[in-house]
Amino acid sequence: DTGVSQDPRHKITKRGQNVTFRCDPISEHNRLYWYRQTLGQGPEFLTYFQNEAQLEKSRLLSDRFSAERPKGSFSTLEIQRTEQGDSAMYLCASSKPSGSNTGELFFGEGSRLTVL
Amino acid sequence: GNSVTQMEGPVTLSEEAFLTINCTYTATGYPSLFWYVQYPGEGLQLLLKATKADDKGSNKGFEATYRKETTSFHLEKGSVQVSDSAVYFCALNEDGKLTFGQGTILTVHP
């Protein structure tokens, strides 16, 4: 399978614990995005990388959230001191380099977080 | 900032009925427009796209036309099937990232 893969698919944690999600993009894609989706809403942009550089962060990304893409390949999204309001589906997407990029993003199946 | 507004759902139709899901957008420039679909238990996948005014995107019997004058990108299908039951998201991409509407749930009954 050469699509975007995310791990874990489901995570249940207690309030105050730290969680980390991993995303492996499509191999030739240099842009990687994180989105959050809550029930009944469309995905909301969190942050994105071009290669290893984090180019933009949403105001939704509080200081408890940190994302990395150290080698320009896979990425991790860590949430520290989780709160019940963090419960959501965290989506990763990737896209082709600019020049061949029509704006289409390719999404993984998401990592569902439940904070008890 | 950019925004996308979709018609509120849910939408419930009988098989072979005509479908329209309205989508309007606000953007500072000339974005690319997309419809994504999320089938039950699956990830978001691209349904169709249009990159400039008057372009028509089409796929699987669905169509949408980029209307700059009305800032709209309405999704249509002439005859829906039960297998079209899903959540449909309109989105725009102007500055390298997608901005989504809130989604419209479509249920098609036999």
Coordinates of N, CA, C and O in Angstrom, one line a residue, chain B residues 43-99:
Chain B
G43 N -11.2 6.9 5.0 CA -10.6 8.2 5.0 C -11.2 9.1 3.9 O -11.9 8.6 3.0
L44 N -10.9 10.4 4.0 CA -11.3 11.3 3.0 C -10.6 11.0 1.6 O -9.4 10.7 1.6
Q45 N -11.4 11.1 0.6 CA -10.8 10.9 -0.7 C -11.4 11.9 -1.7 O -12.5 12.3 -1.6
L46 N -10.5 12.3 -2.6 CA -10.9 13.3 -3.6 C -12.0 12.7 -4.5 O -11.9 11.6 -5.1
L47 N -13.1 13.5 -4.7 CA -14.1 13.1 -5.6 C -13.9 13.8 -7.0 O -14.0 13.2 -8.0
L48 N -13.8 15.1 -6.9 CA -13.5 15.9 -8.2 C -12.9 17.2 -7.8 O -12.9 17.6 -6.7
K49 N -12.4 17.9 -8.9 CA -11.7 19.2 -8.6 C -11.9 20.1 -9.9 O -12.1 19.6 -11.0
A50 N -11.7 21.4 -9.6 CA -11.6 22.3 -10.7 C -10.6 23.4 -10.3 O -10.6 23.9 -9.2
T51 N -9.7 23.8 -11.2 CA -8.7 24.7 -10.9 C -8.8 26.1 -11.3 O -8.1 27.0 -10.9
K52 N -9.8 26.4 -12.2 CA -10.0 27.7 -12.6 C -11.5 28.0 -13.0 O -12.2 27.0 -13.2
A53 N -11.8 29.2 -13.1 CA -13.2 29.6 -13.4 C -13.8 28.9 -14.7 O -13.0 28.8 -15.7
D54 N -15.0 28.4 -14.6 CA -15.8 27.8 -15.6 C -15.3 26.4 -15.9 O -15.9 25.7 -16.7
D55 N -14.3 25.9 -15.2 CA -13.9 24.5 -15.3 C -15.0 23.6 -14.7 O -15.7 24.0 -13.7
K56 N -15.2 22.4 -15.3 CA -16.2 21.5 -14.7 C -15.4 20.3 -14.3 O -14.7 19.6 -15.1
G57 N -15.5 19.9 -13.0 CA -14.9 18.7 -12.5 C -16.0 17.6 -12.6 O -17.2 17.8 -12.3
S58 N -15.6 16.3 -12.9 CA -16.5 15.3 -12.9 C -15.9 13.9 -12.6 O -14.7 13.7 -12.8
N59 N -16.6 13.1 -11.9 CA -16.1 11.8 -11.5 C -17.3 10.9 -11.0 O -18.1 11.5 -10.3
K60 N -17.4 9.7 -11.4 CA -18.4 8.7 -10.9 C -19.8 9.3 -11.1 O -20.7 9.0 -10.2
G61 N -20.1 10.0 -12.1 CA -21.4 10.6 -12.3 C -21.7 11.9 -11.6 O -22.7 12.5 -11.9
F62 N -20.8 12.3 -10.8 CA -20.9 13.6 -10.1 C -20.2 14.7 -10.9 O -19.3 14.5 -11.6
E63 N -20.8 15.9 -10.8 CA -20.3 17.1 -11.5 C -20.3 18.3 -10.6 O -21.2 18.4 -9.8
A64 N -19.4 19.2 -10.9 CA -19.4 20.5 -10.2 C -18.7 21.5 -11.1 O -17.7 21.2 -11.7
T65 N -19.3 22.7 -11.3 CA -18.7 23.7 -12.1 C -18.3 24.9 -11.3 O -19.0 25.4 -10.4
Y66 N -17.1 25.4 -11.5 CA -16.5 26.5 -10.8 C -17.1 27.8 -11.3 O -16.8 28.2 -12.5
R67 N -17.9 28.4 -10.5 CA -18.6 29.7 -10.9 C -18.0 30.8 -10.1 O -18.3 31.1 -9.0
K68 N -17.1 31.6 -10.8 CA -16.5 32.7 -10.1 C -17.5 33.8 -9.8 O -17.4 34.5 -8.8
E69 N -18.4 34.1 -10.7 CA -19.4 35.2 -10.5 C -20.3 35.0 -9.3 O -20.7 36.0 -8.7
T70 N -20.6 33.7 -9.0 CA -21.4 33.5 -7.8 C -20.6 32.8 -6.7 O -21.2 32.5 -5.7
T71 N -19.3 32.7 -6.8 CA -18.4 32.1 -5.9 C -19.0 30.8 -5.4 O -19.1 30.5 -4.2
S72 N -19.3 29.9 -6.3 CA -20.0 28.7 -6.0 C -19.4 27.5 -6.7 O -18.7 27.6 -7.7
F73 N -19.6 26.3 -6.1 CA -19.1 25.0 -6.7 C -20.1 23.9 -6.3 O -19.7 23.0 -5.5
H74 N -21.3 24.0 -6.8 CA -22.3 23.1 -6.3 C -22.1 21.7 -6.9 O -21.8 21.5 -8.1
L75 N -22.3 20.7 -6.1 CA -22.2 19.3 -6.5 C -23.5 18.7 -7.0 O -24.5 18.9 -6.3
E76 N -23.5 18.0 -8.1 CA -24.7 17.5 -8.7 C -24.5 16.0 -9.2 O -23.4 15.7 -9.6
K77 N -25.6 15.2 -9.1 CA -25.6 13.9 -9.7 C -27.0 13.6 -10.2 O -27.9 13.9 -9.4
G78 N -27.1 13.1 -11.4 CA -28.4 12.9 -12.0 C -29.2 11.8 -11.4 O -30.5 11.9 -11.3
S79 N -28.5 10.8 -10.9 CA -29.2 9.6 -10.4 C -28.4 8.9 -9.3 O -27.4 8.3 -9.6
V80 N -28.7 9.2 -8.1 CA -27.9 8.6 -7.0 C -28.2 7.2 -6.7 O -29.3 6.6 -7.0
Q81 N -27.2 6.5 -6.2 CA -27.3 5.1 -5.8 C -27.1 5.0 -4.3 O -26.5 5.9 -3.6
V82 N -27.5 3.8 -3.8 CA -27.3 3.6 -2.3 C -25.8 3.7 -1.9 O -25.5 4.2 -0.9
S83 N -25.0 3.3 -2.8 CA -23.5 3.3 -2.6 C -23.0 4.7 -2.5 O -21.8 4.9 -2.1
D84 N -23.7 5.7 -2.9 CA -23.3 7.1 -2.8 C -23.5 7.7 -1.3 O -23.1 8.8 -1.1
S85 N -24.1 6.9 -0.5 CA -24.3 7.4 0.9 C -22.9 7.6 1.6 O -22.1 6.7 1.6
A86 N -22.7 8.8 2.0 CA -21.4 9.2 2.5 C -21.5 10.7 3.1 O -22.6 11.3 3.0
V87 N -20.4 11.2 3.5 CA -20.3 12.6 3.9 C -19.5 13.3 2.8 O -18.4 12.9 2.4
Y88 N -20.0 14.4 2.3 CA -19.4 15.2 1.2 C -18.9 16.5 1.7 O -19.6 17.2 2.4
F89 N -17.6 16.8 1.4 CA -17.0 18.0 1.9 C -16.6 18.9 0.7 O -15.8 18.4 -0.2
C90 N -17.0 20.1 0.7 CA -16.5 21.1 -0.3 C -15.2 21.7 0.3 O -15.1 21.9 1.5
A91 N -14.2 22.0 -0.5 CA -13.0 22.6 0.0 C -12.3 23.5 -1.1 O -12.6 23.4 -2.3
L92 N -11.5 24.5 -0.6 CA -10.7 25.3 -1.5 C -9.3 25.3 -1.1 O -9.0 25.0 0.1
N93 N -8.4 25.5 -2.0 CA -7.0 25.6 -1.8 C -6.4 26.8 -2.5 O -6.5 26.9 -3.7
E94 N -6.0 27.8 -1.7 CA -5.5 29.0 -2.3 C -4.1 29.2 -1.9 O -3.3 29.8 -2.6
D95 N -3.7 28.9 -0.7 CA -2.4 29.2 -0.1 C -1.6 27.9 0.3 O -0.9 28.0 1.2
G96 N -1.9 26.9 -0.4 CA -1.1 25.6 -0.2 C -1.8 24.7 0.8 O -1.3 23.6 1.0
K97 N -2.9 25.1 1.4 CA -3.6 24.2 2.3 C -5.1 24.2 2.0 O -5.6 25.2 1.5
L98 N -5.8 23.1 2.4 CA -7.2 23.1 2.1 C -8.0 23.7 3.3 O -7.7 23.5 4.4
T99 N -9.1 24.4 2.9 CA -10.1 24.9 3.8 C -11.4 24.2 3.5 O -11.8 24.2 2.3

